[in-house]
């Protein structure tokens, strides 16, 4: 293929396509398995949406659960035909089908109307840095390369076993001469393909039918992001690493996603952009410090925070519903919910089922709910919502599922902290909308000019 030509600056931004089929032999339900409290397919969508050079994010899938998670994360969804979604189907076939469907969309006229750069993203790579996506797209847009893919440098010595008539399997060096072992600093690095993403010239990909064609380039990515999930062991490793890696990535992604919502947001992992329509919490260990005092008559009392009461009151004033879910039926829970003026459901064997029913009755999407928990009984609810959160002393199972861990403990202002995060996100969105409205109001309406505009017109007239 001839050297790529730069893509005109006026062309549309890149489109990201994420193939995510429902069937998985190695790990059932893999594409909606949660890492850092977020389904894998949603993590891929979030990374793509946070990239400035990607203007459209599409998930192609045959699975309704994956489709729901993708839409909730902000992606468009294309139905993937069954014959392109079995274990033998290639990712390329799904990409080509998605490109064809995008070209058929109303208002387009075939491949010429498609984005000039297509970014193939794999949901099984949970730690994608949007800056890496932007860098790869920029190189394809500039005509420097036809394809740029994610890879991480390695100085590892690779070996392969081969049959040997003398002693069975014999190990041989693949990328080195075993008799000559240079020091690491004396060797040029090789690169391990991570599988996370491939930025490609769309026209070239359609012509070649394969992700590697023409002039191929490598986008170096951090070794931490090189995890690709194929089985349960990979998933467990990703979940263990998520708290550390997400501290580096999540703040920037949250700020970028907030900007897409029209809200200015500082990239700070301590203050995530929790844009939700409802807040649901456990009681013991969240509203309380998970201890109880018992008097001589067997009556229990618990310690709560007045700060939490102020936070809940502000949520109510903002029109954000609040629900307390408690596994134990206890009069103290009822009294506290009554004082806070919030819904409460007690004596639950399955908090997930109760949450589903409550949300459906109120018409609230589960992905638009924040749930704060601290124990194993909260896991069914944590696994349902868009924003699962935990207090810092929560059980390991609950912490593993949290998208964000609060700084304050239960009974010491944890609910207030969550309320402040939710309200800050809402205020940022409303503030942006108010600014837009103010700008519109400042535009001159010849029939109804504002006082300031009338004065400006008069001043201009007198000057002439």
Coordinates of C-alpha atoms in Angstrom, one line a residue:
X1 CA 0.0 0.0 0.0
X2 CA 1.3 3.5 -0.8
X3 CA 2.2 6.0 1.9
X4 CA -0.9 7.3 3.7
X5 CA -2.1 10.8 2.9
X6 CA -3.0 13.1 5.7
X7 CA -6.7 13.3 6.5
X8 CA -8.3 16.7 6.0
X9 CA -8.8 18.6 9.2
X10 CA -12.4 19.2 8.3
X11 CA -13.2 15.5 8.3
X12 CA -15.3 13.9 11.0
X13 CA -13.6 12.6 14.2
X14 CA -12.9 8.9 14.5
X15 CA -15.5 6.3 15.3
X16 CA -14.8 3.7 17.9
X17 CA -16.3 0.2 17.4
X18 CA -16.4 -2.3 20.3
X19 CA -17.3 -5.8 19.4
X20 CA -18.7 -7.7 22.4
X21 CA -20.5 -10.9 21.9
X22 CA -22.5 -12.7 24.6
X23 CA -21.0 -16.1 24.4
X24 CA -17.6 -16.8 26.0
X25 CA -16.2 -20.3 26.5
X26 CA -13.4 -19.3 28.9
X27 CA -15.4 -16.9 31.1
X28 CA -19.2 -16.8 30.7
X29 CA -20.6 -13.3 30.8
X30 CA -17.1 -11.9 30.4
X31 CA -18.0 -8.6 28.7
X32 CA -20.3 -7.5 31.5
X33 CA -18.1 -8.8 34.3
X34 CA -17.2 -5.9 36.6
X35 CA -13.8 -4.5 37.2
X36 CA -13.6 -1.5 39.6
X37 CA -17.4 -1.6 39.9
X38 CA -17.9 -1.1 36.1
X39 CA -18.9 -3.7 33.5
X40 CA -16.0 -4.3 31.1
X41 CA -18.0 -3.1 28.1
X42 CA -18.8 0.1 29.9
X43 CA -15.2 0.7 30.8
X44 CA -14.3 0.5 27.1
X45 CA -17.1 2.9 26.2
X46 CA -16.0 5.3 28.9
X47 CA -12.4 5.3 27.7
X48 CA -13.5 5.9 24.1
X49 CA -15.9 8.7 25.0
X50 CA -13.1 10.4 27.0
X51 CA -10.8 10.5 24.0
X52 CA -11.0 13.9 22.3
X53 CA -10.4 12.6 18.8
X54 CA -13.2 10.0 18.9
X55 CA -16.6 11.5 18.1
X56 CA -18.8 8.4 18.0
X57 CA -18.7 5.1 20.1
X58 CA -20.5 2.0 18.9
X59 CA -20.9 -1.4 20.5
X60 CA -21.8 -4.3 18.2
X61 CA -23.3 -7.2 20.2
X62 CA -25.8 -10.1 20.1
X63 CA -26.5 -9.9 23.8
X64 CA -29.2 -7.7 25.4
X65 CA -27.4 -7.4 28.8
X66 CA -24.3 -6.1 27.0
X67 CA -26.4 -3.8 24.9
X68 CA -28.1 -2.3 28.0
X69 CA -24.7 -1.8 29.7
X70 CA -23.3 -0.1 26.6
X71 CA -26.3 2.2 26.2
X72 CA -26.1 3.1 29.9
X73 CA -22.4 4.0 29.4
X74 CA -23.3 6.3 26.5
X75 CA -22.6 4.2 23.4
X76 CA -24.8 3.5 20.4
X77 CA -25.6 -0.2 19.8
X78 CA -25.7 -2.2 16.6
X79 CA -27.3 -5.7 16.6
X80 CA -24.6 -8.3 15.7
X81 CA -26.0 -11.1 13.5
X82 CA -25.8 -14.6 15.1
X83 CA -23.5 -15.9 12.3
X84 CA -21.0 -13.2 13.2
X85 CA -21.2 -13.9 17.0
X86 CA -20.3 -17.5 17.4
X87 CA -17.0 -18.8 18.7
X88 CA -15.5 -19.1 15.2
X89 CA -16.4 -15.5 14.0
X90 CA -13.6 -13.0 13.8
X91 CA -13.5 -9.6 15.2
X92 CA -12.9 -8.2 11.7
X93 CA -16.2 -9.6 10.5
X94 CA -18.1 -7.8 13.3
X95 CA -16.2 -4.6 12.5
X96 CA -16.9 -4.8 8.8
X97 CA -20.6 -5.4 9.5
X98 CA -20.8 -2.5 11.9
X99 CA -19.1 -0.2 9.3
X100 CA -21.6 -1.3 6.7
X101 CA -24.5 -0.6 9.0
X102 CA -23.1 2.8 9.9
X103 CA -22.8 3.6 6.2
X104 CA -26.5 2.7 5.7
X105 CA -27.7 5.0 8.5
X106 CA -30.1 7.8 7.5
X107 CA -28.3 10.8 6.2
X108 CA -25.3 8.9 5.0
X109 CA -24.4 7.7 1.5
X110 CA -22.2 4.7 2.1
X111 CA -18.6 4.4 3.0
X112 CA -17.8 7.9 1.9
X113 CA -19.9 9.3 4.8
X114 CA -18.1 7.2 7.5
X115 CA -15.4 8.5 9.8
X116 CA -11.9 8.3 8.1
X117 CA -10.4 6.6 11.1
X118 CA -11.9 3.5 12.9
X119 CA -10.7 2.5 16.3
X120 CA -11.3 -1.1 17.1
X121 CA -11.4 -1.4 20.9
X122 CA -11.6 -4.7 22.9
X123 CA -13.8 -4.7 26.0
X124 CA -11.6 -7.4 27.6
X125 CA -8.8 -4.8 28.1
X126 CA -10.1 -3.0 31.2
X127 CA -7.4 -0.3 31.6
X128 CA -7.3 1.9 28.4
X129 CA -5.9 5.4 28.7
X130 CA -7.8 7.8 26.5
X131 CA -4.6 9.7 25.9
X132 CA -3.2 6.6 24.2
X133 CA -6.3 6.4 22.0
X134 CA -5.9 10.0 21.0
X135 CA -2.2 9.6 20.2
X136 CA -2.9 6.5 18.0
X137 CA -5.7 8.3 16.1
X138 CA -3.6 11.4 15.5
X139 CA -0.9 9.3 13.8
X140 CA -3.4 7.7 11.5
X141 CA -5.0 11.1 10.8
X142 CA -1.6 12.6 10.0
X143 CA -0.9 9.8 7.4
X144 CA 2.1 8.7 9.4
X145 CA 0.7 5.1 9.6
X146 CA -2.3 3.2 8.2
X147 CA -2.7 1.2 11.5
X148 CA -1.5 2.0 15.0
X149 CA -2.0 -0.7 17.7
X150 CA -1.4 -0.8 21.5
X151 CA 1.7 -2.6 22.7
X152 CA 3.9 -2.5 25.7
X153 CA 7.7 -2.8 25.6
X154 CA 9.4 -6.0 26.9
X155 CA 12.9 -7.2 27.3
X156 CA 11.9 -10.7 28.0
X157 CA 13.7 -13.7 26.7
X158 CA 11.3 -16.0 24.9
X159 CA 11.6 -19.8 24.6
X160 CA 9.8 -22.5 22.7
X161 CA 9.8 -26.3 23.3
X162 CA 10.2 -28.5 20.3
X163 CA 10.4 -32.2 19.8
X164 CA 13.8 -33.8 20.1
X165 CA 14.6 -37.4 19.3
X166 CA 17.2 -37.6 22.0
X167 CA 15.6 -36.4 25.2
X168 CA 12.0 -35.5 24.3
X169 CA 11.1 -31.8 24.5
X170 CA 14.0 -29.4 24.0
X171 CA 13.8 -25.7 24.7
X172 CA 15.2 -23.3 22.2
X173 CA 15.5 -19.5 22.2
X174 CA 13.0 -17.6 20.1
X175 CA 14.2 -14.0 20.2
X176 CA 17.7 -14.5 21.4
X177 CA 20.8 -16.6 21.2
X178 CA 21.1 -18.5 24.5
X179 CA 24.9 -18.5 24.3
X180 CA 24.9 -14.7 24.1
X181 CA 22.9 -13.0 26.9
X182 CA 23.3 -9.2 26.6
X183 CA 22.3 -7.0 29.5
X184 CA 18.8 -5.5 29.5
X185 CA 20.1 -2.0 28.9
X186 CA 22.1 -3.3 25.9
X187 CA 19.0 -4.8 24.2
X188 CA 16.5 -2.9 22.1
X189 CA 13.0 -3.6 23.4
X190 CA 10.5 -5.8 21.6
X191 CA 6.8 -5.1 21.9
X192 CA 3.9 -7.2 23.2
X193 CA 0.6 -6.6 21.5
X194 CA -1.9 -5.9 24.3
X195 CA -5.1 -6.3 22.2
X196 CA -6.6 -3.2 23.8
X197 CA -7.1 -1.1 20.6
X198 CA -6.2 -0.7 16.9
X199 CA -6.6 2.7 15.2
X200 CA -7.1 2.1 11.4
X201 CA -7.6 4.1 8.2
X202 CA -11.3 3.1 7.6
X203 CA -11.0 2.8 3.8
X204 CA -7.8 0.7 4.1
X205 CA -9.4 -1.6 6.6
X206 CA -12.5 -2.2 4.5
X207 CA -10.3 -2.9 1.5
X208 CA -7.9 -5.3 3.4
X209 CA -10.5 -6.9 5.6
X210 CA -7.9 -7.3 8.3
X211 CA -6.7 -5.1 11.2
X212 CA -3.0 -5.2 10.0
X213 CA -2.4 -3.6 6.6
X214 CA -0.2 -1.0 5.0
X215 CA 2.2 0.9 7.2
X216 CA 1.9 -0.4 10.8
X217 CA 2.8 1.6 13.9
X218 CA 3.0 0.8 17.6
X219 CA 1.4 3.0 20.3
X220 CA 3.4 2.3 23.4
X221 CA 1.2 1.9 26.5
X222 CA 2.0 1.5 30.2
X223 CA 2.6 -2.1 31.2
X224 CA -0.2 -1.8 33.8
X225 CA -2.7 -1.5 31.0
X226 CA -1.5 -4.6 29.2
X227 CA -4.0 -6.9 30.9
X228 CA -6.3 -8.8 28.6
X229 CA -9.1 -10.8 30.3
X230 CA -9.6 -14.3 28.9
X231 CA -10.4 -16.4 32.1
X232 CA -11.3 -16.1 35.7
X233 CA -7.7 -15.8 36.8
X234 CA -7.2 -12.7 34.5
X235 CA -10.4 -11.2 35.9
X236 CA -9.3 -11.7 39.5
X237 CA -5.9 -10.1 38.7
X238 CA -7.6 -7.1 37.0
X239 CA -9.9 -6.6 40.0
X240 CA -7.0 -6.7 42.4
X241 CA -5.1 -4.1 40.3
X242 CA -8.1 -1.8 39.6
X243 CA -7.9 0.4 42.8
X244 CA -4.3 1.4 42.0
X245 CA -4.6 1.7 38.2
X246 CA -7.9 3.5 38.4
X247 CA -6.5 6.1 40.7
X248 CA -4.3 7.1 37.7
X249 CA -6.9 6.9 35.0
X250 CA -10.3 7.4 36.5
X251 CA -9.9 11.1 37.4
X252 CA -9.1 12.1 33.8
X253 CA -11.9 9.9 32.3
X254 CA -14.4 11.4 34.8
X255 CA -13.5 14.9 33.8
X256 CA -13.7 14.1 30.1
X257 CA -17.1 12.4 30.5
X258 CA -18.3 15.4 32.5
X259 CA -17.3 17.7 29.7
X260 CA -19.4 15.6 27.3
X261 CA -22.3 16.3 29.6
X262 CA -21.5 20.0 29.4
X263 CA -20.0 20.3 32.9
X264 CA -16.6 21.6 33.9
X265 CA -15.0 19.1 36.2
X266 CA -11.5 18.9 37.7
X267 CA -9.7 15.6 37.1
X268 CA -9.3 14.3 40.7
X269 CA -9.9 10.6 41.5
X270 CA -10.9 11.6 45.0
X271 CA -13.9 13.5 43.6
X272 CA -15.5 11.4 40.9
X273 CA -18.3 12.8 38.7
X274 CA -21.2 10.8 40.2
X275 CA -24.1 11.9 37.9
X276 CA -27.1 9.9 39.2
X277 CA -30.8 10.2 39.7
X278 CA -31.1 8.4 43.1
X279 CA -29.0 7.4 46.1
X280 CA -29.5 4.1 47.9
X281 CA -27.6 3.0 51.0
X282 CA -27.2 0.2 53.5
X283 CA -27.8 1.1 57.1
X284 CA -25.5 -0.7 59.5
X285 CA -21.9 0.3 58.8
X286 CA -23.0 3.1 56.5
X287 CA -25.3 5.3 58.5
X288 CA -23.8 3.8 61.6
X289 CA -20.3 2.8 62.7
X290 CA -21.5 -0.8 62.7
X291 CA -21.7 -1.1 66.5
X292 CA -24.7 -1.1 68.8
X293 CA -25.3 -0.4 72.5
X294 CA -27.6 -2.7 74.4
X295 CA -29.2 -1.7 77.7
X296 CA -30.4 -4.0 80.5
X297 CA -33.8 -4.5 78.8
X298 CA -32.2 -5.6 75.5
X299 CA -33.0 -2.4 73.7
X300 CA -30.5 -1.4 71.0
X301 CA -29.2 2.1 70.2
X302 CA -26.8 3.0 67.4
X303 CA -24.5 6.0 66.7
X304 CA -25.3 8.1 63.6
X305 CA -23.9 11.3 62.2
X306 CA -25.8 14.6 62.2
X307 CA -23.7 15.5 59.1
X308 CA -25.3 12.6 57.3
X309 CA -28.7 14.1 58.1
X310 CA -27.7 17.4 56.5
X311 CA -26.5 15.6 53.4
X312 CA -29.7 13.6 53.0
X313 CA -31.8 16.8 53.5
X314 CA -29.8 18.5 50.7
X315 CA -30.5 15.5 48.4
X316 CA -34.2 15.6 49.1
X317 CA -34.2 19.4 48.5
X318 CA -32.6 18.7 45.1
X319 CA -35.3 16.2 44.2
X320 CA -33.0 13.2 44.4
X321 CA -34.8 10.1 46.0
X322 CA -33.0 8.3 48.8
X323 CA -33.7 4.8 49.9
X324 CA -32.3 2.8 52.9
X325 CA -32.1 -1.0 52.4
X326 CA -31.5 -3.1 55.6
X327 CA -31.1 -6.8 55.9
X328 CA -32.3 -6.6 59.5
X329 CA -35.8 -5.5 60.6
X330 CA -35.2 -3.1 63.4
X331 CA -37.2 -0.3 64.9
X332 CA -34.2 1.9 65.1
X333 CA -33.8 1.8 61.3
X334 CA -37.4 2.8 60.8
X335 CA -37.1 5.7 63.2
X336 CA -33.9 7.0 61.5
X337 CA -35.5 6.7 58.0
X338 CA -38.6 8.5 59.4
X339 CA -36.4 11.3 60.8
X340 CA -34.5 11.6 57.5
X341 CA -37.7 11.6 55.5
X342 CA -36.6 8.8 53.1
X343 CA -37.9 5.4 51.9
X344 CA -36.8 2.3 53.8
X345 CA -37.1 -1.4 53.1
X346 CA -36.1 -3.8 55.9
X347 CA -35.7 -7.5 56.6
X348 CA -34.3 -8.3 53.2
X349 CA -32.8 -11.6 52.0
X350 CA -31.9 -10.2 48.6
X351 CA -31.2 -6.5 48.4
X352 CA -30.8 -6.7 44.6
X353 CA -34.3 -7.9 44.0
X354 CA -35.7 -5.2 46.4
X355 CA -33.7 -2.5 44.6
X356 CA -34.9 -3.6 41.2
X357 CA -38.5 -3.4 42.3
X358 CA -38.1 0.0 43.9
X359 CA -36.3 1.4 40.9
X360 CA -38.9 0.0 38.5
X361 CA -41.7 1.5 40.5
X362 CA -40.1 4.9 40.4
X363 CA -39.0 4.7 36.7
X364 CA -35.3 5.1 37.6
X365 CA -32.7 3.2 35.5
X366 CA -30.4 1.1 37.6
X367 CA -27.3 2.6 35.9
X368 CA -28.5 6.0 37.2
X369 CA -28.3 4.9 40.8
X370 CA -25.5 5.2 43.4
X371 CA -25.5 2.5 46.0
X372 CA -23.3 2.8 49.2
X373 CA -22.6 -0.5 51.0
X374 CA -20.1 -2.1 53.4
X375 CA -20.7 -5.9 53.6
X376 CA -21.4 -9.1 51.6
X377 CA -25.1 -8.6 51.9
X378 CA -24.7 -5.5 49.7
X379 CA -23.1 -7.3 46.8
X380 CA -26.4 -8.1 44.9
X381 CA -27.2 -4.3 44.9
X382 CA -23.6 -3.2 44.2
X383 CA -23.5 -5.5 41.2
X384 CA -26.7 -3.8 39.7
X385 CA -26.1 -0.1 39.8
X386 CA -24.1 2.3 37.8
X387 CA -22.2 3.8 40.8
X388 CA -21.4 1.1 43.4
X389 CA -19.6 2.7 46.3
X390 CA -18.1 1.5 49.6
X391 CA -16.9 2.9 52.9
X392 CA -13.2 2.5 53.5
X393 CA -13.6 -0.3 56.1
X394 CA -16.0 -2.4 54.0
X395 CA -15.4 -6.1 53.5
X396 CA -12.9 -7.1 50.7
X397 CA -15.8 -8.4 48.6
X398 CA -17.6 -5.1 48.8
X399 CA -14.4 -3.0 48.2
X400 CA -13.7 -5.2 45.1
X401 CA -17.0 -4.2 43.6
X402 CA -16.8 -0.5 44.4
X403 CA -16.3 2.0 41.6
X404 CA -15.2 4.5 44.3
X405 CA -14.2 4.2 47.9
X406 CA -15.2 7.1 50.2
X407 CA -12.8 8.7 52.6
X408 CA -15.2 8.9 55.6
X409 CA -16.3 5.9 57.5
X410 CA -19.9 4.8 58.3
X411 CA -21.4 6.8 61.2
X412 CA -18.8 9.5 60.6
X413 CA -20.1 11.4 57.6
X414 CA -19.9 8.8 54.8
X415 CA -23.5 9.5 53.6
X416 CA -22.8 13.3 53.7
X417 CA -19.6 12.7 51.6
X418 CA -21.6 10.8 49.0
X419 CA -24.4 13.4 49.0
X420 CA -21.8 16.2 48.4
X421 CA -20.3 14.3 45.4
X422 CA -23.7 13.7 43.9
X423 CA -24.8 17.3 44.4
X424 CA -21.5 18.7 43.0
X425 CA -22.0 16.7 39.8
X426 CA -25.6 18.0 39.5
X427 CA -24.6 21.5 40.2
X428 CA -21.9 21.4 37.6
X429 CA -24.4 20.2 35.0
X430 CA -27.0 22.8 36.0
X431 CA -24.4 25.5 36.1
X432 CA -23.3 24.7 32.6
X433 CA -26.9 24.7 31.4
X434 CA -27.5 28.1 33.1
X435 CA -24.4 29.5 31.4
X436 CA -25.7 28.3 28.0
X437 CA -29.1 29.9 28.8
X438 CA -27.4 33.1 29.8
X439 CA -25.3 33.2 26.6
X440 CA -28.5 32.7 24.6
X441 CA -30.3 35.5 26.5
X442 CA -27.4 37.8 25.7
X443 CA -27.8 37.2 22.0
X444 CA -29.6 40.2 20.4
X445 CA -33.3 39.7 19.7
X446 CA -34.2 42.7 17.5
X447 CA -37.8 42.7 18.7
X448 CA -37.0 42.4 22.4
X449 CA -33.5 43.8 23.2
X450 CA -32.3 43.7 26.8
X451 CA -31.7 47.0 28.7
X452 CA -27.9 46.5 28.2
X453 CA -28.4 45.9 24.5
X454 CA -30.6 49.0 24.1
X455 CA -27.9 51.1 25.8
X456 CA -25.2 49.6 23.6
X457 CA -27.3 50.4 20.5
X458 CA -27.9 53.9 21.6
X459 CA -24.2 54.5 22.4
X460 CA -23.2 53.1 18.9
X461 CA -25.8 55.4 17.2
X462 CA -24.6 58.5 19.0
X463 CA -21.0 57.7 18.1
X464 CA -21.8 57.8 14.4

